């Protein structure tokens, strides 16, 4: 599957989500690219960059872009995050969504500790 097909499927997924959950706020996260993939100028890195660019063009969807990218540690394959990094990323995303002030009710906020 090429990047364009992936993007078209993603757009369709958000269209279905908007139809099924019309009062929801939709979020998508940018995909982090490891230095290892960047240095190799790999096809994977180019595809991820293109997908990230296209995601920002989907109307009605908020794109989360983690500010902790430099803290993220990837496994040797340059694709998968370490468990600690996955936790940091998740907490960062939750914080960004919490900052939207429409995601979580005032009472019963989601704990950021995992």
N, CA, C and O atoms as a printed pandas DataFrame, in Angstrom:
     atom_number atom_name residue_name chain_id  residue_number  x_coord  y_coord  z_coord
0              1         N          UNK        A               1    0.851   -1.173    0.000
1              2        CA          UNK        A               1    0.000    0.000    0.000
2              3         C          UNK        A               1    0.896    1.236    0.000
3              4         O          UNK        A               1    1.843    1.322    0.783
4              5         N          UNK        A               2    0.596    2.191   -0.879
5              6        CA          UNK        A               2    1.408    3.400   -0.920
6              7         C          UNK        A               2    0.838    4.474    0.011
7              8         O          UNK        A               2   -0.240    4.319    0.584
8              9         N          UNK        A               3    1.594    5.563    0.142
9             10        CA          UNK        A               3    1.212    6.630    1.070
10            11         C          UNK        A               3   -0.128    7.249    0.704
11            12         O          UNK        A               3   -0.924    7.569    1.588
12            13         N          UNK        A               4   -0.388    7.423   -0.586
13            14        CA          UNK        A               4   -1.649    8.020   -1.010
14            15         C          UNK        A               4   -2.834    7.136   -0.611
15            16         O          UNK        A               4   -3.854    7.638   -0.138
16            17         N          UNK        A               5   -2.697    5.828   -0.801
17            18        CA          UNK        A               5   -3.774    4.911   -0.402
18            19         C          UNK        A               5   -3.996    4.972    1.105
19            20         O          UNK        A               5   -5.134    4.995    1.575
20            21         N          UNK        A               6   -2.905    4.999    1.850
21            22        CA          UNK        A               6   -3.002    5.075    3.311
22            23         C          UNK        A               6   -3.728    6.350    3.718
23            24         O          UNK        A               6   -4.602    6.322    4.585
24            25         N          UNK        A               7   -3.366    7.466    3.095
25            26        CA          UNK        A               7   -4.004    8.742    3.413
26            27         C          UNK        A               7   -5.486    8.719    3.054
27            28         O          UNK        A               7   -6.313    9.208    3.824
28            29         N          UNK        A               8   -5.830    8.161    1.904
29            30        CA          UNK        A               8   -7.238    8.087    1.500
30            31         C          UNK        A               8   -8.040    7.245    2.490
31            32         O          UNK        A               8   -9.173    7.586    2.830
32            33         N          UNK        A               9   -7.451    6.151    2.946
33            34        CA          UNK        A               9   -8.133    5.321    3.944
34            35         C          UNK        A               9   -8.299    6.072    5.256
35            36         O          UNK        A               9   -9.324    5.941    5.924
36            37         N          UNK        A              10   -7.289    6.860    5.628
37            38        CA          UNK        A              10   -7.371    7.646    6.855
38            39         C          UNK        A              10   -8.482    8.693    6.741
39            40         O          UNK        A              10   -9.256    8.880    7.680
40            41         N          UNK        A              11   -8.562    9.372    5.600
41            42        CA          UNK        A              11   -9.631   10.352    5.390
42            43         C          UNK        A              11  -10.999    9.687    5.499
43            44         O          UNK        A              11  -11.920   10.239    6.100
44            45         N          UNK        A              12  -11.123    8.508    4.918
45            46        CA          UNK        A              12  -12.393    7.780    4.988
46            47         C          UNK        A              12  -12.720    7.413    6.438
47            48         O          UNK        A              12  -13.868    7.522    6.867
48            49         N          UNK        A              13  -11.717    6.983    7.178
49            50        CA          UNK        A              13  -11.907    6.636    8.587
50            51         C          UNK        A              13  -12.442    7.832    9.371
51            52         O          UNK        A              13  -13.361    7.679   10.176
52            53         N          UNK        A              14  -11.885    9.010    9.149
53            54        CA          UNK        A              14  -12.360   10.203    9.854
54            55         C          UNK        A              14  -13.755   10.608    9.398
55            56         O          UNK        A              14  -14.547   11.105   10.199
56            57         N          UNK        A              15  -14.063   10.402    8.131
57            58        CA          UNK        A              15  -15.417   10.684    7.640
58            59         C          UNK        A              15  -16.424    9.798    8.359
59            60         O          UNK        A              15  -17.470   10.272    8.803
60            61         N          UNK        A              16  -16.110    8.523    8.473
61            62        CA          UNK        A              16  -16.998    7.585    9.173
62            63         C          UNK        A              16  -17.108    7.968   10.645
63            64         O          UNK        A              16  -18.200    7.936   11.214
64            65         N          UNK        A              17  -15.982    8.332   11.268
65            66        CA          UNK        A              17  -15.999    8.723   12.683
66            67         C          UNK        A              17  -16.883    9.954   12.893
67            68         O          UNK        A              17  -17.640   10.014   13.862
68            69         N          UNK        A              18  -16.791   10.937   11.990
69            70        CA          UNK        A              18  -17.634   12.140   12.106
70            71         C          UNK        A              18  -19.113   11.803   11.961
71            72         O          UNK        A              18  -19.959   12.375   12.648
72            73         N          UNK        A              19  -19.418   10.866   11.058
73            74        CA          UNK        A              19  -20.819   10.464   10.867
74            75         C          UNK        A              19  -21.354    9.726   12.091
75            76         O          UNK        A              19  -22.479    9.972   12.524
76            77         N          UNK        A              20  -20.557    8.833   12.642
77            78        CA          UNK        A              20  -21.007    8.016   13.774
78            79         C          UNK        A              20  -20.988    8.774   15.094
79            80         O          UNK        A              20  -21.804    8.515   15.979
80            81         N          UNK        A              21  -20.053    9.710   15.222
81            82        CA          UNK        A              21  -19.892   10.473   16.464
82            83         C          UNK        A              21  -19.849   11.966   16.128
83            84         O          UNK        A              21  -18.799   12.597   16.248
84            85         N          UNK        A              22  -20.982   12.529   15.708
85            86        CA          UNK        A              22  -20.998   13.906   15.192
86            87         C          UNK        A              22  -20.609   14.982   16.206
87            88         O          UNK        A              22  -20.224   16.079   15.801
88            89         N          UNK        A              23  -20.695   14.712   17.482
89            90        CA          UNK        A              23  -20.376   15.725   18.489
90            91         C          UNK        A              23  -18.992   15.518   19.103
91            92         O          UNK        A              23  -18.648   16.163   20.093
92            93         N          UNK        A              24  -18.209   14.630   18.523
93            94        CA          UNK        A              24  -16.875   14.335   19.044
94            95         C          UNK        A              24  -15.829   15.221   18.392
95            96         O          UNK        A              24  -15.998   15.699   17.271
96            97         N          UNK        A              25  -14.747   15.426   19.125
97            98        CA          UNK        A              25  -13.594   16.117   18.577
98            99         C          UNK        A              25  -12.599   15.033   18.164
99           100         O          UNK        A              25  -12.278   14.153   18.963
100          101         N          UNK        A              26  -12.117   15.088   16.940
101          102        CA          UNK        A              26  -11.242   14.046   16.411
102          103         C          UNK        A              26   -9.785   14.479   16.463
103          104         O          UNK        A              26   -9.444   15.610   16.116
104          105         N          UNK        A              27   -8.936   13.565   16.899
105          106        CA          UNK        A              27   -7.503   13.815   17.006
106          107         C          UNK        A              27   -6.738   12.753   16.231
107          108         O          UNK        A              27   -7.174   11.607   16.120
108          109         N          UNK        A              28   -5.607   13.150   15.707
109          110        CA          UNK        A              28   -4.664   12.221   15.093
110          111         C          UNK        A              28   -3.277   12.695   15.523
111          112         O          UNK        A              28   -3.071   13.883   15.773
112          113         N          UNK        A              29   -2.346   11.781   15.605
113          114        CA          UNK        A              29   -1.006   12.145   16.049
114          115         C          UNK        A              29   -0.019   12.055   14.900
115          116         O          UNK        A              29   -0.073   11.140   14.078
116          117         N          UNK        A              30    0.879   13.021   14.862
117          118        CA          UNK        A              30    1.966   12.925   13.894
118          119         C          UNK        A              30    2.815   11.710   14.257
119          120         O          UNK        A              30    2.958   11.352   15.426
120          121         N          UNK        A              31    3.357   11.105   13.248
121          122        CA          UNK        A              31    4.212    9.941   13.454
122          123         C          UNK        A              31    5.645   10.440   13.602
123          124         O          UNK        A              31    6.149   11.171   12.749
124          125         N          UNK        A              32    6.288   10.042   14.680
125          126        CA          UNK        A              32    7.673   10.452   14.912
126          127         C          UNK        A              32    8.616    9.654   14.013
127          128         O          UNK        A              32    8.401    8.468   13.761
128          129         N          UNK        A              33    9.659   10.325   13.537
129          130        CA          UNK        A              33   10.656    9.684   12.681
130          131         C          UNK        A              33   11.972    9.667   13.441
131          132         O          UNK        A              33   12.428   10.700   13.931
132          133         N          UNK        A              34   12.569    8.509   13.535
133          134        CA          UNK        A              34   13.837    8.395   14.255
134          135         C          UNK        A              34   14.977    9.001   13.438
135          136         O          UNK        A              34   14.906    9.079   12.211
136          137         N          UNK        A              35   16.025    9.426   14.140
137          138        CA          UNK        A              35   17.219    9.929   13.458
138          139         C          UNK        A              35   17.792    8.853   12.545
139          140         O          UNK        A              35   18.307    9.147   11.466
140          141         N          UNK        A              36   17.696    7.610   12.989
141          142        CA          UNK        A              36   18.218    6.484   12.212
142          143         C          UNK        A              36   17.552    6.419   10.831
143          144         O          UNK        A              36   18.232    6.222    9.824
144          145         N          UNK        A              37   16.235    6.583   10.782
145          146        CA          UNK        A              37   15.543    6.573    9.491
146          147         C          UNK        A              37   15.872    7.824    8.683
147          148         O          UNK        A              37   16.011    7.755    7.462
148          149         N          UNK        A              38   15.997    8.962    9.354
149          150        CA          UNK        A              38   16.329   10.219    8.673
150          151         C          UNK        A              38   17.694   10.130    8.000
151          152         O          UNK        A              38   17.850   10.501    6.837
152          153         N          UNK        A              39   18.678    9.634    8.741
153          154        CA          UNK        A              39   20.046    9.554    8.237
154          155         C          UNK        A              39   20.124    8.657    7.006
155          156         O          UNK        A              39   20.853    8.946    6.057
156          157         N          UNK        A              40   19.371    7.579    7.035
157          158        CA          UNK        A              40   19.381    6.644    5.899
158          159         C          UNK        A              40   18.612    7.193    4.706
159          160         O          UNK        A              40   18.645    6.606    3.624
160          161         N          UNK        A              41   17.911    8.325    4.895
161          162        CA          UNK        A              41   17.041    8.850    3.837
162          163         C          UNK        A              41   16.163    7.740    3.277
163          164         O          UNK        A              41   16.013    7.581    2.066
164          165         N          UNK        A              42   15.605    6.998    4.179
165          166        CA          UNK        A              42   14.850    5.810    3.798
166          167         C          UNK        A              42   13.502    6.148    3.186
167          168         O          UNK        A              42   12.950    7.229    3.391
168          169         N          UNK        A              43   12.997    5.196    2.434
169          170        CA          UNK        A              43   11.662    5.323    1.854
170          171         C          UNK        A              43   10.631    5.446    2.974
171          172         O          UNK        A              43    9.645    6.170    2.839
172          173         N          UNK        A              44   10.864    4.736    4.083
173          174        CA          UNK        A              44    9.944    4.800    5.216
174          175         C          UNK        A              44    9.852    6.218    5.763
175          176         O          UNK        A              44    8.759    6.714    6.036
176          177         N          UNK        A              45   11.013    6.875    5.923
177          178        CA          UNK        A              45   11.030    8.245    6.450
178          179         C          UNK        A              45   10.290    9.190    5.509
179          180         O          UNK        A              45    9.531   10.046    5.964
180          181         N          UNK        A              46   10.503    9.044    4.214
181          182        CA          UNK        A              46    9.804    9.893    3.245
182          183         C          UNK        A              46    8.299    9.659    3.286
183          184         O          UNK        A              46    7.519   10.609    3.226
184          185         N          UNK        A              47    7.891    8.402    3.388
185          186        CA          UNK        A              47    6.463    8.083    3.466
186          187         C          UNK        A              47    5.830    8.663    4.724
187          188         O          UNK        A              47    4.714    9.180    4.683
188          189         N          UNK        A              48    6.546    8.575    5.840
189          190        CA          UNK        A              48    6.023    9.113    7.099
190          191         C          UNK        A              48    5.890   10.633    7.006
191          192         O          UNK        A              48    4.885   11.197    7.437
192          193         N          UNK        A              49    6.901   11.293    6.446
193          194        CA          UNK        A              49    6.831   12.755    6.283
194          195         C          UNK        A              49    5.624   13.141    5.435
195          196         O          UNK        A              49    4.887   14.065    5.779
196          197         N          UNK        A              50    5.426   12.438    4.335
197          198        CA          UNK        A              50    4.308   12.737    3.437
198          199         C          UNK        A              50    2.973   12.510    4.144
199          200         O          UNK        A              50    2.050   13.314    4.014
200          201         N          UNK        A              51    2.878   11.417    4.889
201          202        CA          UNK        A              51    1.646   11.130    5.621
202          203         C          UNK        A              51    1.383   12.212    6.670
203          204         O          UNK        A              51    0.252   12.677    6.811
204          205         N          UNK        A              52    2.422   12.613    7.406
205          206        CA          UNK        A              52    2.270   13.679    8.402
206          207         C          UNK        A              52    1.789   14.982    7.758
207          208         O          UNK        A              52    0.921   15.664    8.303
208          209         N          UNK        A              53    2.355   15.325    6.597
209          210        CA          UNK        A              53    1.934   16.544    5.896
210          211         C          UNK        A              53    0.470   16.453    5.486
211          212         O          UNK        A              53   -0.284   17.413    5.645
212          213         N          UNK        A              54    0.072   15.311    4.963
213          214        CA          UNK        A              54   -1.307   15.138    4.509
214          215         C          UNK        A              54   -2.304   15.147    5.663
215          216         O          UNK        A              54   -3.425   15.634    5.512
216          217         N          UNK        A              55   -1.900   14.607    6.823
217          218        CA          UNK        A              55   -2.815   14.573    7.970
218          219         C          UNK        A              55   -3.244   15.975    8.378
219          220         O          UNK        A              55   -4.383   16.187    8.793
220          221         N          UNK        A              56   -2.331   16.926    8.259
221          222        CA          UNK        A              56   -2.653   18.293    8.676
222          223         C          UNK        A              56   -3.667   18.951    7.741
223          224         O          UNK        A              56   -4.189   20.021    8.055
224          225         N          UNK        A              57   -3.951   18.328    6.603
225          226        CA          UNK        A              57   -4.907   18.885    5.640
226          227         C          UNK        A              57   -6.327   18.363    5.835
227          228         O          UNK        A              57   -7.246   18.811    5.148
228          229         N          UNK        A              58   -6.519   17.429    6.755
229          230        CA          UNK        A              58   -7.850   16.863    6.973
230          231         C          UNK        A              58   -8.658   17.855    7.803
231          232         O          UNK        A              58   -8.298   18.151    8.942
232          233         N          UNK        A              59   -9.733   18.360    7.243
233          234        CA          UNK        A              59  -10.562   19.340    7.943
234          235         C          UNK        A              59  -11.284   18.701    9.122
235          236         O          UNK        A              59  -11.750   17.564    9.049
236          237         N          UNK        A              60  -11.363   19.462   10.210
237          238        CA          UNK        A              60  -12.100   19.008   11.376
238          239         C          UNK        A              60  -11.355   18.016   12.242
239          240         O          UNK        A              60  -11.944   17.387   13.121
240          241         N          UNK        A              61  -10.058   17.870   11.999
241          242        CA          UNK        A              61   -9.247   16.940   12.782
242          243         C          UNK        A              61   -8.088   17.722   13.389
243          244         O          UNK        A              61   -7.404   18.468   12.688
244          245         N          UNK        A              62   -7.868   17.555   14.682
245          246        CA          UNK        A              62   -6.753   18.196   15.366
246          247         C          UNK        A              62   -5.552   17.264   15.321
247          248         O          UNK        A              62   -5.643   16.101   15.716
248          249         N          UNK        A              63   -4.425   17.780   14.837
249          250        CA          UNK        A              63   -3.201   16.985   14.752
250          251         C          UNK        A              63   -2.354   17.273   15.983
251          252         O          UNK        A              63   -1.994   18.422   16.242
252          253         N          UNK        A              64   -2.039   16.235   16.735
253          254        CA          UNK        A              64   -1.178   16.368   17.906
254          255         C          UNK        A              64    0.265   16.173   17.459
255          256         O          UNK        A              64    0.584   15.213   16.757
256          257         N          UNK        A              65    1.125   17.084   17.869
257          258        CA          UNK        A              65    2.537   17.019   17.504
258          259         C          UNK        A              65    3.339   17.088   18.791
259          260         O          UNK        A              65    3.445   18.147   19.409
260          261         N          UNK        A              66    3.891   15.979   19.185
261          262        CA          UNK        A              66    4.578   15.936   20.471
262          263         C          UNK        A              66    5.785   16.864   20.496
263          264         O          UNK        A              66    6.556   16.928   19.539
264          265         N          UNK        A              67    5.933   17.571   21.592
265          266        CA          UNK        A              67    7.062   18.467   21.766
266          267         C          UNK        A              67    8.249   17.788   22.426
267          268         O          UNK        A              67    9.252   18.432   22.734
268          269         N          UNK        A              68    8.130   16.497   22.638
269          270        CA          UNK        A              68    9.194   15.776   23.345
270          271         C          UNK        A              68    9.972   14.857   22.408
271          272         O          UNK        A              68   10.599   13.898   22.858
272          273         N          UNK        A              69    9.936   15.141   21.121
273          274        CA          UNK        A              69   10.537   14.246   20.123
274          275         C          UNK        A              69   11.994   13.912   20.432
275          276         O          UNK        A              69   12.423   12.781   20.202
276          277         N          UNK        A              70   12.754   14.858   20.942
277          278        CA          UNK        A              70   14.177   14.612   21.224
278          279         C          UNK        A              70   14.379   13.662   22.404
279          280         O          UNK        A              70   15.451   13.074   22.550
280          281         N          UNK        A              71   13.361   13.511   23.239
281          282        CA          UNK        A              71   13.459   12.608   24.385
282          283         C          UNK        A              71   13.094   11.171   24.025
283          284         O          UNK        A              71   13.312   10.255   24.818
284          285         N          UNK        A              72   12.546   10.976   22.843
285          286        CA          UNK        A              72   12.063    9.658   22.444
286          287         C          UNK        A              72   13.236    8.766   22.054
287          288         O          UNK        A              72   14.100    9.151   21.266
288          289         N          UNK        A              73   13.242    7.573   22.623
289          290        CA          UNK        A              73   14.271    6.581   22.317
290          291         C          UNK        A              73   13.627    5.470   21.499
291          292         O          UNK        A              73   12.617    4.887   21.892
292          293         N          UNK        A              74   14.239    5.195   20.352
293          294        CA          UNK        A              74   13.751    4.131   19.486
294          295         C          UNK        A              74   14.580    2.872   19.705
295          296         O          UNK        A              74   15.732    2.941   20.134
296          297         N          UNK        A              75   13.984    1.728   19.406
297          298        CA          UNK        A              75   14.733    0.470   19.417
298          299         C          UNK        A              75   15.712    0.480   18.244
299          300         O          UNK        A              75   15.691    1.391   17.416
300          301         N          UNK        A              76   16.556   -0.527   18.181
301          302        CA          UNK        A              76   17.574   -0.596   17.127
302          303         C          UNK        A              76   16.999   -0.534   15.717
303          304         O          UNK        A              76   17.674   -0.091   14.789
304          305         N          UNK        A              77   15.763   -0.974   15.555
305          306        CA          UNK        A              77   15.173   -0.979   14.211
306          307         C          UNK        A              77   14.843    0.428   13.714
307          308         O          UNK        A              77   14.544    0.614   12.535
308          309         N          UNK        A              78   14.896    1.424   14.611
309          310        CA          UNK        A              78   14.624    2.801   14.214
310          311         C          UNK        A              78   13.154    3.105   13.997
311          312         O          UNK        A              78   12.804    4.187   13.524
312          313         N          UNK        A              79   12.295    2.162   14.339
313          314        CA          UNK        A              79   10.861    2.330   14.112
314          315         C          UNK        A              79   10.078    2.314   15.417
315          316         O          UNK        A              79    9.225    3.173   15.638
316          317         N          UNK        A              80   10.356    1.357   16.270
317          318        CA          UNK        A              80    9.572    1.173   17.500
318          319         C          UNK        A              80   10.174    1.959   18.659
319          320         O          UNK        A              80   11.394    2.070   18.784
320          321         N          UNK        A              81    9.294    2.508   19.512
321          322        CA          UNK        A              81    9.729    3.259   20.684
322          323         C          UNK        A              81   10.052    2.317   21.828
323          324         O          UNK        A              81    9.581    1.181   21.883
324          325         N          UNK        A              82   10.873    2.827   22.744
325          326        CA          UNK        A              82   11.092    2.102   23.995
326          327         C          UNK        A              82    9.822    2.250   24.832
327          328         O          UNK        A              82    9.058    3.190   24.617
328          329         N          UNK        A              83    9.581    1.345   25.780
329          330        CA          UNK        A              83    8.388    1.476   26.630
330          331         C          UNK        A              83    8.336    2.825   27.363
331          332         O          UNK        A              83    7.266    3.423   27.473
332          333         N          UNK        A              84    9.468    3.304   27.859
333          334        CA          UNK        A              84    9.493    4.595   28.561
334          335         C          UNK        A              84    9.093    5.725   27.612
335          336         O          UNK        A              84    8.331    6.617   27.983
336          337         N          UNK        A              85    9.608    5.677   26.397
337          338        CA          UNK        A              85    9.263    6.704   25.410
338          339         C          UNK        A              85    7.786    6.666   25.065
339          340         O          UNK        A              85    7.151    7.711   24.929
340          341         N          UNK        A              86    7.237    5.470   24.922
341          342        CA          UNK        A              86    5.805    5.340   24.622
342          343         C          UNK        A              86    4.982    6.001   25.722
343          344         O          UNK        A              86    3.990    6.672   25.437
344          345         N          UNK        A              87    5.386    5.814   26.972
345          346        CA          UNK        A              87    4.683    6.425   28.096
346          347         C          UNK        A              87    4.799    7.952   28.050
347          348         O          UNK        A              87    3.813    8.654   28.277
348          349         N          UNK        A              88    5.995    8.466   27.759
349          350        CA          UNK        A              88    6.185    9.919   27.652
350          351         C          UNK        A              88    5.318   10.507   26.543
351          352         O          UNK        A              88    4.704   11.561   26.713
352          353         N          UNK        A              89    5.275    9.818   25.412
353          354        CA          UNK        A              89    4.482   10.291   24.274
354          355         C          UNK        A              89    3.003   10.305   24.635
355          356         O          UNK        A              89    2.309   11.287   24.370
356          357         N          UNK        A              90    2.519    9.229   25.235
357          358        CA          UNK        A              90    1.112    9.163   25.617
358          359         C          UNK        A              90    0.759   10.289   26.586
359          360         O          UNK        A              90   -0.266   10.950   26.420
360          361         N          UNK        A              91    1.594   10.508   27.587
361          362        CA          UNK        A              91    1.326   11.587   28.549
362          363         C          UNK        A              91    1.317   12.951   27.857
363          364         O          UNK        A              91    0.502   13.811   28.192
364          365         N          UNK        A              92    2.215   13.149   26.900
365          366        CA          UNK        A              92    2.242   14.407   26.157
366          367         C          UNK        A              92    0.963   14.584   25.346
367          368         O          UNK        A              92    0.395   15.676   25.323
368          369         N          UNK        A              93    0.504   13.531   24.686
369          370        CA          UNK        A              93   -0.744   13.605   23.917
370          371         C          UNK        A              93   -1.932   13.910   24.829
371          372         O          UNK        A              93   -2.782   14.735   24.497
372          373         N          UNK        A              94   -1.982   13.235   25.983
373          374        CA          UNK        A              94   -3.082   13.483   26.919
374          375         C          UNK        A              94   -3.081   14.934   27.386
375          376         O          UNK        A              94   -4.136   15.552   27.526
376          377         N          UNK        A              95   -1.892   15.469   27.624
377          378        CA          UNK        A              95   -1.788   16.870   28.041
378          379         C          UNK        A              95   -2.295   17.798   26.939
379          380         O          UNK        A              95   -3.018   18.755   27.214
380          381         N          UNK        A              96   -1.921   17.517   25.706
381          382        CA          UNK        A              96   -2.385   18.347   24.592
382          383         C          UNK        A              96   -3.907   18.288   24.461
383          384         O          UNK        A              96   -4.557   19.309   24.237
384          385         N          UNK        A              97   -4.466   17.096   24.601
385          386        CA          UNK        A              97   -5.919   16.971   24.511
386          387         C          UNK        A              97   -6.584   17.674   25.679
387          388         O          UNK        A              97   -7.623   18.312   25.508
388          389         N          UNK        A              98   -6.002   17.566   26.863
389          390        CA          UNK        A              98   -6.541   18.237   28.040
390          391         C          UNK        A              98   -6.530   19.749   27.830
391          392         O          UNK        A              98   -7.438   20.450   28.276
392          393         N          UNK        A              99   -5.511   20.240   27.156
393          394        CA          UNK        A              99   -5.418   21.672   26.876
394          395         C          UNK        A              99   -6.502   22.146   25.921
395          396         O          UNK        A              99   -6.801   23.339   25.867
396          397         N          UNK        A             100   -7.084   21.243   25.182
397          398        CA          UNK        A             100   -8.182   21.607   24.278
398          399         C          UNK        A             100   -9.436   21.984   25.069
399          400         O          UNK        A             100  -10.328   22.638   24.528
400          401         N          UNK        A             101   -9.516   21.586   26.324
401          402        CA          UNK        A             101  -10.591   21.921   27.266
402          403         C          UNK        A             101  -11.973   21.422   26.846
403          404         O          UNK        A             101  -12.958   21.700   27.530
404          405         N          UNK        A             102  -12.061   20.708   25.761
405          406        CA          UNK        A             102  -13.338   20.160   25.332
406          407         C          UNK        A             102  -13.324   18.644   25.402
407          408         O          UNK        A             102  -14.341   17.996   25.156
408          409         N          UNK        A             103  -12.191   18.085   25.732
409          410        CA          UNK        A             103  -12.050   16.638   25.683
410          411         C          UNK        A             103  -12.511   15.982   26.969
411          412         O          UNK        A             103  -13.307   15.044   26.946
412          413         N          UNK        A             104  -12.006   16.480   28.096
413          414        CA          UNK        A             104  -12.317   15.860   29.372
414          415         C          UNK        A             104  -13.245   16.759   30.182
415          416         O          UNK        A             104  -13.086   17.979   30.157
416          417         N          UNK        A             105  -14.196   16.192   30.890
417          418        CA          UNK        A             105  -15.046   17.006   31.759
418          419         C          UNK        A             105  -14.218   17.581   32.903
419          420         O          UNK        A             105  -13.156   17.054   33.235
420          421         N          UNK        A             106  -14.712   18.675   33.512
421          422        CA          UNK        A             106  -13.960   19.302   34.600
422          423         C          UNK        A             106  -13.759   18.352   35.767
423          424         O          UNK        A             106  -12.678   18.307   36.356
424          425         N          UNK        A             107  -14.785   17.599   36.102
425          426        CA          UNK        A             107  -14.612   16.627   37.181
426          427         C          UNK        A             107  -14.156   15.310   36.569
427          428         O          UNK        A             107  -14.523   14.988   35.439
428          429         N          UNK        A             108  -13.375   14.562   37.295
429          430        CA          UNK        A             108  -12.947   13.244   36.833
430          431         C          UNK        A             108  -11.920   13.288   35.720
431          432         O          UNK        A             108  -11.983   12.479   34.794
432          433         N          UNK        A             109  -10.965   14.223   35.791
433          434        CA          UNK        A             109   -9.938   14.291   34.754
434          435         C          UNK        A             109   -9.134   12.999   34.711
435          436         O          UNK        A             109   -8.999   12.296   35.712
436          437         N          UNK        A             110   -8.612   12.709   33.548
437          438        CA          UNK        A             110   -7.794   11.515   33.361
438          439         C          UNK        A             110   -6.450   11.738   34.030
439          440         O          UNK        A             110   -5.846   12.800   33.877
440          441         N          UNK        A             111   -5.982   10.757   34.761
441          442        CA          UNK        A             111   -4.676   10.843   35.399
442          443         C          UNK        A             111   -3.586   10.742   34.339
443          444         O          UNK        A             111   -3.700    9.958   33.397
444          445         N          UNK        A             112   -2.546   11.524   34.492
445          446        CA          UNK        A             112   -1.443   11.499   33.537
446          447         C          UNK        A             112   -0.407   10.435   33.894
447          448         O          UNK        A             112    0.523   10.196   33.123
448          449         N          UNK        A             113   -0.555    9.805   35.034
449          450        CA          UNK        A             113    0.408    8.778   35.448
450          451         C          UNK        A             113    0.012    7.431   34.886
451          452         O          UNK        A             113   -1.144    7.017   34.963
452          453         N          UNK        A             114    0.984    6.768   34.329
453          454        CA          UNK        A             114    0.729    5.443   33.758
454          455         C          UNK        A             114    1.753    4.475   34.311
455          456         O          UNK        A             114    1.733    3.293   33.968
